[in-house]
Amino acid sequence: MQCNSGLLPYEKILIKWKKIQRKATKMIPELRNLSYERRLKRLELITLEQRRLRRQLIETFKYLNGLNNVTLEGLFERDGNVRTRNNGQKLLQRNFKTCQAMNFFPVKIAATWNQLPENIVSAGTVNTFKNRLDKFWITNPPVLHPTNAMSLTP
């Protein structure tokens, strides 16, 4: 299903922030002639979408491990299927037919969470999770698909 209901408010803000980040990285004389992606790489920065995904994965980790003050019963459901290879903390991916439901945070993040290696999702602390995720992304950077779903495989 293709969801195209115009830009959401956060997407409008994201476009403005991207323009600011692009301009700011061009202000560095030796990087001025490089592409935006290369400028980010040279500065060891990630895109705003990747930053947002990172924050969502951190919040998912905190929620699943009871490390935040939010009590939202049933926000995530663990997948009980033990016959498939997974990271040990696989989330159940629900199927929905409406754009609103498909943009619901637990629905969007489950596929990306399920692709993370076991050593990341089983981290003992939030900082360990962040460090392992950042190291993993050096060789397996997340990409944004046209369907607006993030994935870890190019």
Coordinates of N, CA and C in Angstrom, one line a residue:
M1 N 0.8 -1.2 0.0 CA 0.0 0.0 0.0 C 0.9 1.2 0.0
Q2 N 0.6 2.2 -0.8 CA 1.3 3.4 -0.9 C 0.6 4.5 -0.1
C3 N 1.2 5.1 0.8 CA 0.6 6.1 1.6 C 1.1 7.5 1.1
N4 N 0.2 8.3 0.6 CA 0.6 9.6 0.1 C -0.4 10.6 0.5
S5 N -0.4 11.1 1.7 CA -1.4 12.0 2.1 C -0.8 13.4 2.4
G6 N 0.3 13.7 1.6 CA 0.9 15.0 1.8 C 2.0 14.8 2.9
L7 N 2.7 15.9 3.1 CA 3.7 15.9 4.1 C 3.1 16.0 5.5
L8 N 3.6 15.2 6.4 CA 3.3 15.3 7.8 C 4.0 16.5 8.5
P9 N 3.5 17.0 9.6 CA 4.2 18.2 10.2 C 5.7 17.9 10.4
Y10 N 6.1 16.7 11.0 CA 7.5 16.5 11.2 C 8.3 16.4 10.0
E11 N 7.7 16.0 8.9 CA 8.4 16.0 7.6 C 8.7 17.4 7.1
K12 N 7.8 18.3 7.3 CA 8.1 19.7 6.9 C 9.3 20.3 7.7
I13 N 9.3 19.9 9.0 CA 10.4 20.4 9.9 C 11.7 19.7 9.5
L14 N 11.6 18.4 9.1 CA 12.8 17.7 8.7 C 13.4 18.3 7.5
I15 N 12.6 18.7 6.5 CA 13.1 19.4 5.3 C 13.8 20.7 5.6
K16 N 13.3 21.5 6.6 CA 13.9 22.7 7.0 C 15.3 22.4 7.7
W17 N 15.3 21.4 8.6 CA 16.5 21.1 9.2 C 17.6 20.5 8.3
K18 N 17.1 19.8 7.3 CA 18.1 19.3 6.3 C 18.7 20.4 5.5
K19 N 18.0 21.4 5.1 CA 18.5 22.6 4.4 C 19.6 23.3 5.3
I20 N 19.3 23.4 6.6 CA 20.2 24.0 7.5 C 21.5 23.2 7.6
Q21 N 21.3 21.9 7.8 CA 22.5 21.0 7.9 C 23.3 21.0 6.6
R22 N 22.7 21.0 5.5 CA 23.4 21.1 4.2 C 24.2 22.4 4.1
K23 N 23.6 23.5 4.4 CA 24.3 24.8 4.4 C 25.4 24.9 5.4
A24 N 25.2 24.4 6.6 CA 26.2 24.4 7.6 C 27.4 23.6 7.2
T25 N 27.2 22.4 6.6 CA 28.4 21.6 6.2 C 29.1 22.2 5.0
K26 N 28.4 23.0 4.2 CA 29.0 23.7 3.0 C 29.9 24.8 3.4
M27 N 29.7 25.3 4.7 CA 30.5 26.4 5.2 C 31.9 26.1 5.4
I28 N 32.2 24.8 5.5 CA 33.6 24.4 5.7 C 34.3 24.3 4.3
P29 N 35.3 25.2 4.1 CA 35.8 25.4 2.8 C 36.3 24.1 2.1
E30 N 37.0 23.3 2.9 CA 37.6 22.1 2.2 C 36.6 21.0 1.9
L31 N 35.3 21.2 2.4 CA 34.3 20.2 2.1 C 33.2 20.8 1.1
R32 N 33.4 22.0 0.8 CA 32.3 22.7 0.0 C 32.0 22.0 -1.3
N33 N 33.0 21.4 -2.0 CA 32.7 20.8 -3.3 C 32.3 19.4 -3.2
L34 N 32.2 18.8 -2.0 CA 31.8 17.4 -1.9 C 30.3 17.3 -1.8
S35 N 29.8 16.1 -2.1 CA 28.3 15.9 -2.0 C 27.9 15.9 -0.5
Y36 N 26.7 16.1 -0.3 CA 26.1 16.2 1.1 C 26.5 14.9 1.9
E37 N 26.3 13.7 1.2 CA 26.6 12.5 1.9 C 28.1 12.4 2.2
R38 N 29.0 12.8 1.3 CA 30.4 12.8 1.6 C 30.8 13.8 2.7
R39 N 30.2 14.9 2.7 CA 30.5 15.9 3.8 C 30.1 15.3 5.1
L40 N 29.0 14.7 5.2 CA 28.5 14.0 6.5 C 29.5 12.9 6.9
K41 N 29.9 12.1 5.9 CA 30.9 11.1 6.2 C 32.2 11.6 6.7
R42 N 32.7 12.7 6.1 CA 34.0 13.3 6.5 C 33.9 13.9 7.9
L43 N 32.7 14.4 8.2 CA 32.5 15.0 9.5 C 32.0 14.0 10.6
E44 N 31.9 12.7 10.1 CA 31.4 11.6 11.0 C 30.1 11.9 11.6
L45 N 29.2 12.4 10.7 CA 27.8 12.7 11.1 C 26.9 11.7 10.3
I46 N 25.7 11.6 10.9 CA 24.7 10.8 10.2 C 23.5 11.7 9.8
T47 N 22.7 11.2 8.8 CA 21.6 12.0 8.3 C 20.6 12.2 9.4
L48 N 19.7 13.2 9.2 CA 18.7 13.5 10.2 C 17.7 12.3 10.4
E49 N 17.4 11.6 9.2 CA 16.6 10.4 9.3 C 17.2 9.3 10.1
Q50 N 18.5 9.1 9.9 CA 19.2 8.1 10.7 C 19.3 8.4 12.1
R51 N 19.4 9.7 12.4 CA 19.5 10.2 13.8 C 18.1 9.9 14.5
R52 N 17.0 10.1 13.7 CA 15.7 9.9 14.3 C 15.5 8.4 14.5
L53 N 15.9 7.6 13.5 CA 15.8 6.1 13.7 C 16.6 5.6 14.9
R54 N 17.8 6.2 15.1 CA 18.7 5.8 16.2 C 17.9 6.1 17.5
R55 N 17.3 7.3 17.6 CA 16.6 7.7 18.8 C 15.4 6.7 19.0
Q56 N 14.7 6.3 18.0 CA 13.6 5.4 18.1 C 14.0 4.0 18.6
L57 N 15.2 3.6 18.1 CA 15.7 2.3 18.5 C 16.1 2.3 20.0
I58 N 16.7 3.4 20.4 CA 17.1 3.6 21.8 C 15.9 3.6 22.7
E59 N 14.8 4.3 22.3 CA 13.6 4.3 23.1 C 12.9 2.9 23.1
T60 N 13.0 2.2 22.0 CA 12.5 0.8 22.0 C 13.3 -0.1 23.0
F61 N 14.6 0.0 22.9 CA 15.5 -0.7 23.9 C 15.1 -0.4 25.3
K62 N 14.9 0.9 25.6 CA 14.6 1.3 27.0 C 13.2 0.7 27.4
Y63 N 12.3 0.8 26.5 CA 10.9 0.3 26.8 C 10.9 -1.2 27.0
L64 N 11.6 -1.9 26.1 CA 11.6 -3.4 26.2 C 12.4 -3.9 27.5
N65 N 13.3 -3.1 28.0 CA 14.0 -3.4 29.2 C 13.6 -2.7 30.4
G66 N 12.4 -2.1 30.4 CA 11.9 -1.4 31.6 C 12.7 -0.3 32.1
L67 N 13.5 0.4 31.2 CA 14.4 1.5 31.7 C 13.8 2.9 31.5
N68 N 12.6 3.0 31.2 CA 12.0 4.3 31.2 C 10.7 4.4 32.1
N69 N 10.2 5.5 32.3 CA 9.1 5.7 33.2 C 7.7 5.6 32.5
V70 N 7.7 5.0 31.3 CA 6.4 4.9 30.6 C 5.8 3.5 30.8
T71 N 4.6 3.5 31.1 CA 3.8 2.3 31.3 C 2.8 2.2 30.2
L72 N 3.2 1.7 29.1 CA 2.2 1.5 28.0 C 2.1 0.0 27.7
E73 N 1.1 -0.6 28.3 CA 0.9 -2.0 28.2 C 0.6 -2.4 26.7
G74 N 1.3 -3.4 26.3 CA 1.1 -3.9 24.9 C 1.6 -3.0 23.8
L75 N 2.5 -2.1 24.1 CA 3.0 -1.2 23.0 C 3.7 -2.1 22.0
F76 N 4.5 -3.0 22.5 CA 5.3 -4.0 21.6 C 4.9 -5.4 22.1
E77 N 4.8 -6.3 21.1 CA 4.6 -7.6 21.4 C 5.7 -8.5 20.9
R78 N 6.3 -9.3 21.7 CA 7.4 -10.1 21.3 C 6.9 -11.3 20.5
D79 N 7.6 -11.6 19.4 CA 7.3 -12.7 18.5 C 7.7 -14.0 19.2
G80 N 6.8 -14.9 19.4 CA 7.1 -16.2 20.1 C 7.7 -17.3 19.2
N81 N 7.8 -17.0 17.9 CA 8.3 -18.0 16.9 C 9.8 -18.2 17.2
V82 N 10.1 -19.4 17.7 CA 11.5 -19.7 18.0 C 12.2 -20.5 16.9
R83 N 11.4 -20.9 15.9 CA 11.9 -21.7 14.8 C 12.8 -20.9 13.8
T84 N 12.7 -19.6 13.8 CA 13.5 -18.8 12.9 C 14.7 -18.2 13.6
R85 N 15.7 -18.0 12.8 CA 16.9 -17.3 13.3 C 16.5 -15.8 13.6
N86 N 16.8 -15.4 14.8 CA 16.6 -14.0 15.1 C 17.5 -13.5 16.2
N87 N 17.3 -12.3 16.6 CA 18.2 -11.7 17.6 C 17.8 -12.1 19.0
G88 N 16.8 -12.9 19.2 CA 16.4 -13.3 20.6 C 15.3 -12.4 21.2
Q89 N 15.1 -11.2 20.6 CA 14.2 -10.3 21.1 C 13.3 -9.8 20.0
K90 N 12.9 -10.7 19.1 CA 12.2 -10.3 17.9 C 10.8 -9.8 18.3
L91 N 10.4 -8.7 17.6 CA 9.1 -8.1 17.9 C 8.1 -8.6 16.8
L92 N 6.9 -8.8 17.2 CA 5.8 -9.2 16.3 C 5.5 -8.0 15.4
Q93 N 5.5 -8.3 14.1 CA 5.2 -7.3 13.1 C 3.7 -7.5 12.7
R94 N 3.0 -6.4 13.0 CA 1.5 -6.5 12.7 C 1.3 -5.9 11.3
N95 N 0.3 -6.4 10.6 CA -0.1 -5.9 9.3 C -1.3 -5.0 9.5
F96 N -1.3 -3.8 8.9 CA -2.4 -2.9 8.9 C -2.7 -2.4 7.5
K97 N -3.9 -1.9 7.3 CA -4.2 -1.5 5.9 C -4.4 0.0 5.8
T98 N -4.3 0.7 6.9 CA -4.5 2.2 6.9 C -3.1 2.8 7.0
C99 N -3.0 4.0 6.4 CA -1.7 4.8 6.5 C -1.4 5.2 8.0
Q100 N -2.5 5.5 8.7 CA -2.3 6.0 10.1 C -1.7 4.9 10.9
A101 N -2.2 3.7 10.8 CA -1.7 2.5 11.6 C -0.3 2.2 11.2
M102 N 0.0 2.2 9.9 CA 1.3 1.9 9.4 C 2.4 2.9 9.9
N103 N 2.0 4.1 10.2 CA 2.9 5.1 10.7 C 3.0 5.1 12.2
F104 N 2.3 4.2 12.9 CA 2.3 4.1 14.3 C 3.7 3.6 14.7
F105 N 4.3 4.2 15.7 CA 5.7 3.9 16.1 C 6.0 2.4 16.2
P106 N 5.3 1.6 17.0 CA 5.7 0.2 17.1 C 5.6 -0.5 15.8
V107 N 4.8 -0.1 14.9 CA 4.7 -0.8 13.6 C 5.9 -0.5 12.8
K108 N 6.3 0.8 12.7 CA 7.4 1.2 11.9 C 8.8 0.7 12.4
I109 N 8.9 0.6 13.7 CA 10.2 0.2 14.2 C 10.5 -1.3 14.3
A110 N 9.4 -2.1 14.3 CA 9.6 -3.5 14.5 C 10.5 -4.2 13.5
A111 N 10.3 -3.9 12.2 CA 11.1 -4.5 11.2 C 12.6 -4.2 11.4
T112 N 12.9 -2.9 11.7 CA 14.3 -2.5 11.9 C 14.9 -3.2 13.1
W113 N 14.1 -3.2 14.2 CA 14.6 -3.8 15.4 C 14.9 -5.3 15.2
N114 N 14.0 -6.0 14.5 CA 14.2 -7.4 14.2 C 15.5 -7.7 13.4
Q115 N 16.0 -6.7 12.7 CA 17.2 -6.9 11.8 C 18.5 -6.7 12.6
L116 N 18.4 -6.2 13.8 CA 19.6 -5.9 14.6 C 20.1 -7.2 15.1
P117 N 21.5 -7.3 15.2 CA 22.1 -8.5 15.7 C 21.8 -8.7 17.2
E118 N 21.9 -9.9 17.7 CA 21.6 -10.3 19.1 C 22.5 -9.5 20.1
N119 N 23.8 -9.3 19.7 CA 24.7 -8.7 20.7 C 24.3 -7.2 20.9
I120 N 23.5 -6.6 20.0 CA 23.1 -5.2 20.2 C 21.8 -5.2 21.1
V121 N 20.8 -6.0 20.7 CA 19.6 -5.9 21.5 C 19.7 -6.5 22.9
S122 N 20.7 -7.3 23.1 CA 20.9 -7.9 24.4 C 21.8 -7.1 25.3
A123 N 22.2 -5.9 24.9 CA 23.1 -5.0 25.7 C 22.5 -4.8 27.1
G124 N 23.4 -4.7 28.0 CA 23.0 -4.6 29.4 C 22.6 -3.1 29.8
T125 N 23.1 -2.2 29.1 CA 22.8 -0.8 29.4 C 22.5 0.0 28.2
V126 N 21.9 1.2 28.4 CA 21.6 2.0 27.2 C 22.9 2.5 26.5
N127 N 23.9 2.8 27.3 CA 25.1 3.3 26.6 C 25.8 2.2 25.8
T128 N 25.8 0.9 26.3 CA 26.3 -0.2 25.6 C 25.5 -0.4 24.3
F129 N 24.2 -0.3 24.4 CA 23.3 -0.4 23.2 C 23.7 0.6 22.2
K130 N 23.8 1.9 22.6 CA 24.2 3.0 21.7 C 25.5 2.7 21.0
N131 N 26.5 2.3 21.8 CA 27.9 2.1 21.3 C 27.9 1.0 20.3
R132 N 27.2 -0.1 20.6 CA 27.2 -1.3 19.7 C 26.4 -0.9 18.4
L133 N 25.3 -0.2 18.6 CA 24.5 0.2 17.4 C 25.4 1.1 16.5
D134 N 26.1 2.1 17.1 CA 26.9 3.0 16.3 C 28.0 2.2 15.5
K135 N 28.6 1.2 16.2 CA 29.7 0.4 15.6 C 29.1 -0.4 14.4
F136 N 27.9 -1.0 14.7 CA 27.2 -1.8 13.7 C 26.9 -1.0 12.4
W137 N 26.5 0.3 12.6 CA 26.1 1.1 11.5 C 27.3 1.6 10.7
I138 N 28.5 1.5 11.2 CA 29.7 1.9 10.4 C 29.8 1.0 9.2
T139 N 29.5 -0.3 9.4 CA 29.6 -1.3 8.3 C 28.2 -1.6 7.7
N140 N 27.1 -1.3 8.4 CA 25.8 -1.7 7.9 C 24.9 -0.5 8.1
P141 N 25.1 0.6 7.4 CA 24.3 1.8 7.6 C 22.9 1.6 7.2
P142 N 22.0 2.2 8.0 CA 20.5 2.1 7.6 C 20.2 2.9 6.4
V143 N 19.3 2.5 5.6 CA 18.9 3.2 4.5 C 17.4 3.5 4.5
L144 N 16.9 4.6 4.0 CA 15.5 4.9 3.9 C 14.9 4.5 2.6
H145 N 13.9 3.6 2.7 CA 13.3 3.1 1.5 C 12.1 4.1 1.1
P146 N 11.8 4.0 -0.2 CA 10.7 4.9 -0.7 C 9.4 4.7 0.1
T147 N 9.2 3.6 0.7 CA 7.9 3.3 1.4 C 7.9 4.0 2.8
N148 N 9.0 4.7 3.1 CA 9.2 5.4 4.4 C 9.5 4.4 5.5
A149 N 9.9 3.2 5.1 CA 10.3 2.2 6.1 C 11.8 2.1 6.1
M150 N 12.4 2.1 7.3 CA 13.9 2.1 7.4 C 14.3 0.6 7.4
S151 N 15.5 0.4 6.9 CA 16.0 -1.0 6.9 C 17.5 -0.9 7.1
L152 N 18.1 -2.0 7.5 CA 19.5 -2.0 7.8 C 20.3 -2.5 6.6
T153 N 19.6 -3.0 5.6 CA 20.3 -3.6 4.4 C 20.2 -2.7 3.2
P154 N 21.3 -2.5 2.5 CA 21.2 -1.6 1.3 C 20.4 -2.2 0.2

